[in-house]
PDB file of C-alpha atoms in Angstrom:
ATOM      1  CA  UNK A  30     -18.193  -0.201   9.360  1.00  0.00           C
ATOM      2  CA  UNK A  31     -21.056   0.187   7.012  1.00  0.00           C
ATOM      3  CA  UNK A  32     -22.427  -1.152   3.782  1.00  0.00           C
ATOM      4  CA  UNK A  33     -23.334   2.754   2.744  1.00  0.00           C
ATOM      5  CA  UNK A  34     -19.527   3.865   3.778  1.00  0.00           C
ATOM      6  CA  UNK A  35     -18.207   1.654   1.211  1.00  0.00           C
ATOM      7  CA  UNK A  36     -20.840   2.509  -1.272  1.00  0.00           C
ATOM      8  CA  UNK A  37     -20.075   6.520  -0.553  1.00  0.00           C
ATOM      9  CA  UNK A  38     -16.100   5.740  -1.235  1.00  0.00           C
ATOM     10  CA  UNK A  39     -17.120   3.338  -4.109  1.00  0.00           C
ATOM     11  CA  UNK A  40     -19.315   6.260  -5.810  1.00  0.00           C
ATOM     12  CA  UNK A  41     -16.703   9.031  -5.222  1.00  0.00           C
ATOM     13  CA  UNK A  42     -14.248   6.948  -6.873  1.00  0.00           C
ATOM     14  CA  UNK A  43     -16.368   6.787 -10.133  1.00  0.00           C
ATOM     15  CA  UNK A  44     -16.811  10.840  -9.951  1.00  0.00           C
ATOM     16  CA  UNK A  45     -13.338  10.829  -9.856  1.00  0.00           C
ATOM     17  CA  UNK A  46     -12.668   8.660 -12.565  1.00  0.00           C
ATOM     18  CA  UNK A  47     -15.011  10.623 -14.709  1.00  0.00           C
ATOM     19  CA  UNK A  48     -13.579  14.027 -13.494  1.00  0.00           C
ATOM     20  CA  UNK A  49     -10.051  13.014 -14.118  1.00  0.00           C
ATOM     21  CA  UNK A  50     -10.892  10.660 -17.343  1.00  0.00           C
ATOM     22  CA  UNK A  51      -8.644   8.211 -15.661  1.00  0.00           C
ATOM     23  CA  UNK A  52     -10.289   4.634 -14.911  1.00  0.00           C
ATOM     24  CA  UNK A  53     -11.878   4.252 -11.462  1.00  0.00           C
ATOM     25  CA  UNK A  54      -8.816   4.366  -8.554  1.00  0.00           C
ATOM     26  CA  UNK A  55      -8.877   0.625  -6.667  1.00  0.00           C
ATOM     27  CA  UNK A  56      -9.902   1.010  -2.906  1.00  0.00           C
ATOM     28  CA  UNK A  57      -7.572  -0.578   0.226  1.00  0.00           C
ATOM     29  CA  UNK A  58      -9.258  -0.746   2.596  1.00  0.00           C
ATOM     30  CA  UNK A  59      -7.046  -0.560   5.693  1.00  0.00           C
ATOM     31  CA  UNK A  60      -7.643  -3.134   8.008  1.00  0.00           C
ATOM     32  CA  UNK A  61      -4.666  -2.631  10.876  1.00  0.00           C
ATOM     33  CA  UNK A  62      -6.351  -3.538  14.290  1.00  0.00           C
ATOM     34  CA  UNK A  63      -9.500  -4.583  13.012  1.00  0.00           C
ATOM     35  CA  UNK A  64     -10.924  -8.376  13.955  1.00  0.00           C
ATOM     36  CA  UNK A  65     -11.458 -10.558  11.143  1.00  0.00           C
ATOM     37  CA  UNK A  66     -15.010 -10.652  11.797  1.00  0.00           C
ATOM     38  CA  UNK A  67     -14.804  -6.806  11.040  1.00  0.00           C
ATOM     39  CA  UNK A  68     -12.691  -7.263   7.468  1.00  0.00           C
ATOM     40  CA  UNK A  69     -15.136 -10.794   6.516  1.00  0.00           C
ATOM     41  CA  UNK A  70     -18.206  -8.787   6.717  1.00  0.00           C
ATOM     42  CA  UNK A  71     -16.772  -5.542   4.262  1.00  0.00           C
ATOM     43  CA  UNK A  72     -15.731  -8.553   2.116  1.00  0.00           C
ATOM     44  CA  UNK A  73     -19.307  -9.705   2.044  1.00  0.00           C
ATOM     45  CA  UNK A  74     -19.897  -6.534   0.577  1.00  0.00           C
ATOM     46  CA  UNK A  75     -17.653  -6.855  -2.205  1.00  0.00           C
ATOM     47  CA  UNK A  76     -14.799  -5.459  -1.111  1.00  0.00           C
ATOM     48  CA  UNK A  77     -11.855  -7.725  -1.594  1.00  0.00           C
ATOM     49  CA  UNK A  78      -7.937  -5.857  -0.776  1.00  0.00           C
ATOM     50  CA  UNK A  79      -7.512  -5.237   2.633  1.00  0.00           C
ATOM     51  CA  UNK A  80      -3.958  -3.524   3.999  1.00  0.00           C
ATOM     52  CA  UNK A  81      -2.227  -4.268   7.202  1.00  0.00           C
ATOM     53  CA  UNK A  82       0.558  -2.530   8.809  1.00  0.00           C
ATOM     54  CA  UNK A  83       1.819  -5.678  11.246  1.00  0.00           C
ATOM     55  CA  UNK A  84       3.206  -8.319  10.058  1.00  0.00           C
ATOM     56  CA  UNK A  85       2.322 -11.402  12.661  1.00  0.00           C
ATOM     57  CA  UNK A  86      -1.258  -9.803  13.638  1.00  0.00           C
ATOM     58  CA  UNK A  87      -1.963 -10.380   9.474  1.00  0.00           C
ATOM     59  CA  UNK A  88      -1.226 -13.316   9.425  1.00  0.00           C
ATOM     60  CA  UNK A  89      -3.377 -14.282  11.999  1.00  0.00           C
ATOM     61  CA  UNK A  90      -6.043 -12.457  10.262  1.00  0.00           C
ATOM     62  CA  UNK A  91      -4.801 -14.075   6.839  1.00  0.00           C
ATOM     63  CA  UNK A  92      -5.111 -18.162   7.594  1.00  0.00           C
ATOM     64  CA  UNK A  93      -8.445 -16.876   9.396  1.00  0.00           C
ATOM     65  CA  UNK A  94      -9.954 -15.788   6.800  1.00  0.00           C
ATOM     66  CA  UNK A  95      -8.183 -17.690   3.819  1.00  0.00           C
ATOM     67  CA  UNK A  96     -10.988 -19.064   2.324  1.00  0.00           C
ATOM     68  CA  UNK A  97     -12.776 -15.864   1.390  1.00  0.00           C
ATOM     69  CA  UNK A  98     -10.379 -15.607  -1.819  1.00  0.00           C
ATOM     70  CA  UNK A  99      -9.000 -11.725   0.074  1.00  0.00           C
ATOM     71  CA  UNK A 100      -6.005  -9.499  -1.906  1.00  0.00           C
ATOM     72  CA  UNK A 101      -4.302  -9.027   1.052  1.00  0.00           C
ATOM     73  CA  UNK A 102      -1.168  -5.596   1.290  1.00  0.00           C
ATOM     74  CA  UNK A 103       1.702  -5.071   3.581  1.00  0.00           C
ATOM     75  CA  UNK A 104       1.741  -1.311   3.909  1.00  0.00           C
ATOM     76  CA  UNK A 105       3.769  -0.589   7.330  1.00  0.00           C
ATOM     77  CA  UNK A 106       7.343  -0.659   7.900  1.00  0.00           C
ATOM     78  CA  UNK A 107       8.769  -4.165   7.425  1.00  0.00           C
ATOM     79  CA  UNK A 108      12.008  -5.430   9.065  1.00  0.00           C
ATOM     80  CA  UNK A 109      14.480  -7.682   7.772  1.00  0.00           C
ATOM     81  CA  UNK A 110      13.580 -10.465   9.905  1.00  0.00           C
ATOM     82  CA  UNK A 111       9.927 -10.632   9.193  1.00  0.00           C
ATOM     83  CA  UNK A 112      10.820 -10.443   5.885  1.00  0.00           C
ATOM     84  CA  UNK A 113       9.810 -14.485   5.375  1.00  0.00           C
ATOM     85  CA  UNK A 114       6.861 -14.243   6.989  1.00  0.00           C
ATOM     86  CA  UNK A 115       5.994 -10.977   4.825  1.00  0.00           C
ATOM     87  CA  UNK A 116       6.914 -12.976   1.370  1.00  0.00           C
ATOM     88  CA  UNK A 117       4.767 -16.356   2.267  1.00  0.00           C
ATOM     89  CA  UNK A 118       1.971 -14.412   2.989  1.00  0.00           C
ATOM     90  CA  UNK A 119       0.732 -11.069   1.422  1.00  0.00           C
ATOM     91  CA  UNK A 120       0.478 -10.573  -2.373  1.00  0.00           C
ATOM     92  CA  UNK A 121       1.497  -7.606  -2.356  1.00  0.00           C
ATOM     93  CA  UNK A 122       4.252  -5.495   0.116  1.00  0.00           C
ATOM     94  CA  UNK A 123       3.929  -1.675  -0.307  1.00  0.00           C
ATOM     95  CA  UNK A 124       6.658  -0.523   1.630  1.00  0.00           C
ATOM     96  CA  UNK A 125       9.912  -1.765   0.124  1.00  0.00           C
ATOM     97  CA  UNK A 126      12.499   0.946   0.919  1.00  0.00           C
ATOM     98  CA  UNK A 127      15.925  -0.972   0.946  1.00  0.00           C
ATOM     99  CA  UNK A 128      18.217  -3.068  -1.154  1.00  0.00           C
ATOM    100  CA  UNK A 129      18.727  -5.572   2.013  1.00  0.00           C
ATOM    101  CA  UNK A 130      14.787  -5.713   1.857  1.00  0.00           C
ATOM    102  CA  UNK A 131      14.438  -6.502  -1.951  1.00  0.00           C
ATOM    103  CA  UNK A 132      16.916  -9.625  -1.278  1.00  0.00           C
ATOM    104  CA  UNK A 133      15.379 -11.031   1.778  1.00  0.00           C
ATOM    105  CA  UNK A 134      11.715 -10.648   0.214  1.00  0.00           C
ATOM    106  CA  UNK A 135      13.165 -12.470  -3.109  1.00  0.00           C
ATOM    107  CA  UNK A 136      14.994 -14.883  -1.016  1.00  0.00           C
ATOM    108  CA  UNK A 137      11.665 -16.100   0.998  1.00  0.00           C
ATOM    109  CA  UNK A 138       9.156 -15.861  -2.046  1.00  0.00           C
ATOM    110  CA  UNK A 139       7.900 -19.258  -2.055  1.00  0.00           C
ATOM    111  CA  UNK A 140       8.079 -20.899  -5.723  1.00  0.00           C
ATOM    112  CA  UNK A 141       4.578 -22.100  -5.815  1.00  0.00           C
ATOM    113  CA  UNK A 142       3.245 -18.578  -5.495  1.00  0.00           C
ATOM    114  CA  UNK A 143       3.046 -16.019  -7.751  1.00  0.00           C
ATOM    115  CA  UNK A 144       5.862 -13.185  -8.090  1.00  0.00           C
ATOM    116  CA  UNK A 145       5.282 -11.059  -4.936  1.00  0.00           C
ATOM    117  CA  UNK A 146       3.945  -7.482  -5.912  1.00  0.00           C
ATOM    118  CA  UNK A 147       5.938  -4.477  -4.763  1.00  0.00           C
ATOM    119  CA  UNK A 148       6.487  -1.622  -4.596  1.00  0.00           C
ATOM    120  CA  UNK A 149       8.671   1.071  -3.664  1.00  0.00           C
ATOM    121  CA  UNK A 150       7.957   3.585  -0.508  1.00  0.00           C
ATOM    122  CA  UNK A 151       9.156   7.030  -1.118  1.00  0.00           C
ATOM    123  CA  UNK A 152       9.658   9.808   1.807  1.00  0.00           C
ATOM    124  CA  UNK A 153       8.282  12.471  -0.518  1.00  0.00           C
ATOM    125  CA  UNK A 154       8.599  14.926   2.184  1.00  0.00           C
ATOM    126  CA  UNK A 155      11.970  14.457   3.649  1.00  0.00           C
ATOM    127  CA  UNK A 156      10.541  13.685   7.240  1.00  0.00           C
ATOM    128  CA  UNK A 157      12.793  12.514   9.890  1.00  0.00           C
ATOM    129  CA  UNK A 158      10.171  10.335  10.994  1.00  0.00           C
ATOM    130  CA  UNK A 159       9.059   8.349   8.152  1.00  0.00           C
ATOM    131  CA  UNK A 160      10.101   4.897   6.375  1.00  0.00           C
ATOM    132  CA  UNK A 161      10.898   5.367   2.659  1.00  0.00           C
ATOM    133  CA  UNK A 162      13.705   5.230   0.478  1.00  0.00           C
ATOM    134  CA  UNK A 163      14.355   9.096  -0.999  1.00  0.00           C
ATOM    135  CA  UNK A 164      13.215   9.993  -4.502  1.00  0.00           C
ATOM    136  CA  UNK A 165      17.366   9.596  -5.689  1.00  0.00           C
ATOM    137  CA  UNK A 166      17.075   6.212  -4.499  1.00  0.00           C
ATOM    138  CA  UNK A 167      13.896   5.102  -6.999  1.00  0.00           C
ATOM    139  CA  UNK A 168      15.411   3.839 -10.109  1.00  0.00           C
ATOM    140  CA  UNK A 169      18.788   2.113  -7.882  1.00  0.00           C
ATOM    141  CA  UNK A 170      15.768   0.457  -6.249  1.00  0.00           C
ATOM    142  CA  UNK A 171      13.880  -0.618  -9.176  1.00  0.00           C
ATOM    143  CA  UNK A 172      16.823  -2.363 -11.044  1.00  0.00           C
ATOM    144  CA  UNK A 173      17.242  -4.156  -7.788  1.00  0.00           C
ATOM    145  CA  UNK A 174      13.454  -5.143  -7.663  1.00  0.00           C
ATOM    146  CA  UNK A 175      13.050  -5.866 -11.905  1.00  0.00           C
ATOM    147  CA  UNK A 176      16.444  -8.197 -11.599  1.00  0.00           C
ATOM    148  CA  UNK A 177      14.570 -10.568  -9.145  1.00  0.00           C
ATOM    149  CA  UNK A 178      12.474 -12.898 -10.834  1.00  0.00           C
ATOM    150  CA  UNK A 179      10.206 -14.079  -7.576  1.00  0.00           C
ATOM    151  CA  UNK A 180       9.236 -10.026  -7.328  1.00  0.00           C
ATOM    152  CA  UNK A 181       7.315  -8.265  -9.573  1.00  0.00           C
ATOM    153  CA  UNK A 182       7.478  -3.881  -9.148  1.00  0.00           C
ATOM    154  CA  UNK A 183       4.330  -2.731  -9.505  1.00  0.00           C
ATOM    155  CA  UNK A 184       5.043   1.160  -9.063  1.00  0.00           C
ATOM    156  CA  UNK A 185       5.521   4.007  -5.811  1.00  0.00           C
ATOM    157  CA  UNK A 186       3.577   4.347  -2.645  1.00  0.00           C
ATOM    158  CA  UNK A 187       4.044   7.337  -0.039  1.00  0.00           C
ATOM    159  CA  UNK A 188       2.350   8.517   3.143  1.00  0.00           C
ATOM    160  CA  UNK A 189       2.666  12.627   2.443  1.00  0.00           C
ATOM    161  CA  UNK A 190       2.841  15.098   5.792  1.00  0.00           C
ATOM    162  CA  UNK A 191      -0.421  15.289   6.965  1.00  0.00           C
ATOM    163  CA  UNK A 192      -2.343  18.803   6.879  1.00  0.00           C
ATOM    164  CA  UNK A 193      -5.729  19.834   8.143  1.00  0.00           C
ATOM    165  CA  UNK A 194      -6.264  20.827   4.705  1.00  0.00           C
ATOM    166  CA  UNK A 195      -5.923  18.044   2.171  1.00  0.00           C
ATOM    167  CA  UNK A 196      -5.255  20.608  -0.932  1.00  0.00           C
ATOM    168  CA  UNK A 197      -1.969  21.446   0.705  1.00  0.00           C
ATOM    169  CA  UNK A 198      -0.831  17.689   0.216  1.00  0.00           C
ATOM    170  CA  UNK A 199      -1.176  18.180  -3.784  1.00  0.00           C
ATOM    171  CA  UNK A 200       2.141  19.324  -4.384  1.00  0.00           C
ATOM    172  CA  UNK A 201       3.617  16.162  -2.889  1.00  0.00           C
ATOM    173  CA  UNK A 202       1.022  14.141  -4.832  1.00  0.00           C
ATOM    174  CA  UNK A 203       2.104  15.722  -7.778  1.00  0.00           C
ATOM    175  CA  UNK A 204       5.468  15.445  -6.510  1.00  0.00           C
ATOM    176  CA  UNK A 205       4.641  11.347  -6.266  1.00  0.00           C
ATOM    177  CA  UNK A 206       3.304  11.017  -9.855  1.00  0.00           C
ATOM    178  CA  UNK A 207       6.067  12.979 -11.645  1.00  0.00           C
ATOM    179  CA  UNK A 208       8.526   9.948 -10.281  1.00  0.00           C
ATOM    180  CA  UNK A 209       5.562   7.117 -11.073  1.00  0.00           C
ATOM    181  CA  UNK A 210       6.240   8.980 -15.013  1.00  0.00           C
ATOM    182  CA  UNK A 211       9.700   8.170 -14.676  1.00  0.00           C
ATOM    183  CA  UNK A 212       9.527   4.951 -13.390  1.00  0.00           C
ATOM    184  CA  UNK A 213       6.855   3.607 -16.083  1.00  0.00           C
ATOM    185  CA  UNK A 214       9.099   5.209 -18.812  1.00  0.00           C
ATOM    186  CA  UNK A 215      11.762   2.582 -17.896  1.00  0.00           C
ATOM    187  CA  UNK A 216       9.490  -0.296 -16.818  1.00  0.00           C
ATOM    188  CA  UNK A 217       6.333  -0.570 -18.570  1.00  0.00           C
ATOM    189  CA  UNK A 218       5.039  -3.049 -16.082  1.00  0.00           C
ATOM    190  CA  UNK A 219       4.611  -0.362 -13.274  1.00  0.00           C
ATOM    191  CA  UNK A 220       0.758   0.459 -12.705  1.00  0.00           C
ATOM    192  CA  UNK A 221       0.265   1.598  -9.617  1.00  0.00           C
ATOM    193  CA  UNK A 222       0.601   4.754  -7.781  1.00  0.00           C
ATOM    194  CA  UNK A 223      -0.767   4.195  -4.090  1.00  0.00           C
ATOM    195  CA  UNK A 224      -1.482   7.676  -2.594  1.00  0.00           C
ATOM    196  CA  UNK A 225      -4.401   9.066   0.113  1.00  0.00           C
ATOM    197  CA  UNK A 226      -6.120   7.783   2.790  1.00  0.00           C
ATOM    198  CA  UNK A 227      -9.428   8.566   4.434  1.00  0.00           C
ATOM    199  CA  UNK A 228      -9.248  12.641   4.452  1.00  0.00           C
ATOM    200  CA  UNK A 229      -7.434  13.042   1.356  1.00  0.00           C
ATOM    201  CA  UNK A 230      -7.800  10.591  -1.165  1.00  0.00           C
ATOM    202  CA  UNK A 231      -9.719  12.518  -3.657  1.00  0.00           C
ATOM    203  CA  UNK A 232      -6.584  15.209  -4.023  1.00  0.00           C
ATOM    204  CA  UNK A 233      -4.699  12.024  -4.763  1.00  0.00           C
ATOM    205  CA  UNK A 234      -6.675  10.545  -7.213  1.00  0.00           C
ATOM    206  CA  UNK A 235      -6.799  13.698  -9.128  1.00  0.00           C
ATOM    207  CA  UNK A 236      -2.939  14.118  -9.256  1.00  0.00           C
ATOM    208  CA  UNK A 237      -2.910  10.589 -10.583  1.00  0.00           C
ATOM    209  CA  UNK A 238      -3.298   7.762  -6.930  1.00  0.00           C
ATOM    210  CA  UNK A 239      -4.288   4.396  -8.954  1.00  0.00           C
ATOM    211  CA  UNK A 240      -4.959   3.164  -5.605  1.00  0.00           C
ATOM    212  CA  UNK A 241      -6.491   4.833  -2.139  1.00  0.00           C
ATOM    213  CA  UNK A 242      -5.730   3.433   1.471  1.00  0.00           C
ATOM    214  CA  UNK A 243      -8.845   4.068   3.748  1.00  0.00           C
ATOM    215  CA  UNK A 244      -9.240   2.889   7.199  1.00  0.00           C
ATOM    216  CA  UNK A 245     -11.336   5.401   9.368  1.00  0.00           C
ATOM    217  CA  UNK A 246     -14.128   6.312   6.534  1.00  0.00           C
ATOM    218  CA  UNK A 247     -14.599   2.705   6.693  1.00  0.00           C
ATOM    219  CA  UNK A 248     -14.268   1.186   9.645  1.00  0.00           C
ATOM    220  CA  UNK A 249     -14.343   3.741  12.059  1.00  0.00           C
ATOM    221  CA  UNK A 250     -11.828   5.075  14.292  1.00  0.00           C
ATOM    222  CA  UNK A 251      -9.386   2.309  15.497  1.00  0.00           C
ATOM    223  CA  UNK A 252      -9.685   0.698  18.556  1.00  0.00           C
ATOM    224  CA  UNK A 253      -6.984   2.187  21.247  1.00  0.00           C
ATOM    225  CA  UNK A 254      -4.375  -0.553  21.944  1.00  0.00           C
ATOM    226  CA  UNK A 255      -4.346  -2.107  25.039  1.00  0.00           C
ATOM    227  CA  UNK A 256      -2.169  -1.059  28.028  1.00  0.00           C
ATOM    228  CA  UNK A 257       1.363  -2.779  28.151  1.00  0.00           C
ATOM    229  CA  UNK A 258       1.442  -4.600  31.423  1.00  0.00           C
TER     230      UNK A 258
END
């Protein structure tokens, strides 16, 4: 990780901006397998939402670093049962893709906080081997989400198939902010699109990403996990 990767990012998301006449797309920087020490020194840089894919290794990473004020995402599949863990501790949870997840992330929502920030993961591409509710399912989804007042939807998220060349992920971009239309035109509240990561985020901010996941152009290539034993 480096202070000038984050400044590159930071200053293609102003081109952007410019280019599309759309204010600047916020940055995520995705912090799955990464120490804390790794995630407080990019936030001494400036750089305050952070995304995590596991559950219980956040929120080891969360109390570690809770006094450093962080925005912190849940953007990898969630089950059911870490559903409580998931509502006490993120702000926001960016992969809601069930009705049996909207009432168990409601359910836990502690009082004292504010309304937990979702929203809605779409399997844009019909793959076999990704999370996400299909497009159909949106609006069902939404009502669900809008009727609980300890949630607050925020908008869509999706992880497009990957290609070795990022304009060939536009259509499902596109794809991703024709349903973001539809969803704002029945709840005004909705305001973010999260779309791209490291190789392809400028294709999604120009079909309309309000928000860019990036891992590797930050921090580097992940560490390998270790071994099972």
């Amino acid at each position: 990780m480096s202070l000038s990767s984050l400044s590159s990012i930071q200053a293609q998301l102003a081109q952007l901006a410019v280019a599309t006449g759309r204010p600047p797309a916020r940055l995520l920087a995705v912090s799955k397998t990464q120490p804390a020490s790794a995630i407080a020194a990019l936030a001494a840089q400036g750089q305050r939402a952070f995304g995590e894919n596991y559950v219980q290794e956040a929120v080891d990473k969360i109390g570690e670093l809770a006094g450093l004020g962080l925005e912190w995402h849940l953007i990898g599949h969630l089950q059911s049962n870490k559903a409580d863990l998931a509502a006490r501790h993120f702000d926001w949870v960016q992969s809601v893709d069930r009705p049996k997840l909207v009432a168990a992330l409601a359910r836990h929502r502690p009082p004292a906080l504010p309304p937990l920030n979702v929203l809605i993961q779409v399997n844009i591409d019909d793959e076999d081997s990704k999370h996400g509710c299909a497009p159909e399912q949106i609006l069902p989804l939404a009502e669900l989400i809008a009727a609980q007042p300890r949630l607050q939807l925020r908008g869509l998220m999706a992880i497009p198939r990957p290609h070795t060349d990022p304009t060939q992920s536009l259509p499902a971009f596109q794809a991703m902010a024709a349903h973001q239309h539809t969803l704002q035109a029945r709840y005004p509240q909705v305001d973010t699109l999260s779309l791209g990561m490291s190789a392809d985020f400028p294709q999604a901010v120009s079909a309309g990403a309000t928000l860019v996941r990036v891992g590797s152009a930050l921090f580097g290539a992940r560490p390998a996990k270790p071994a099972s034993a």
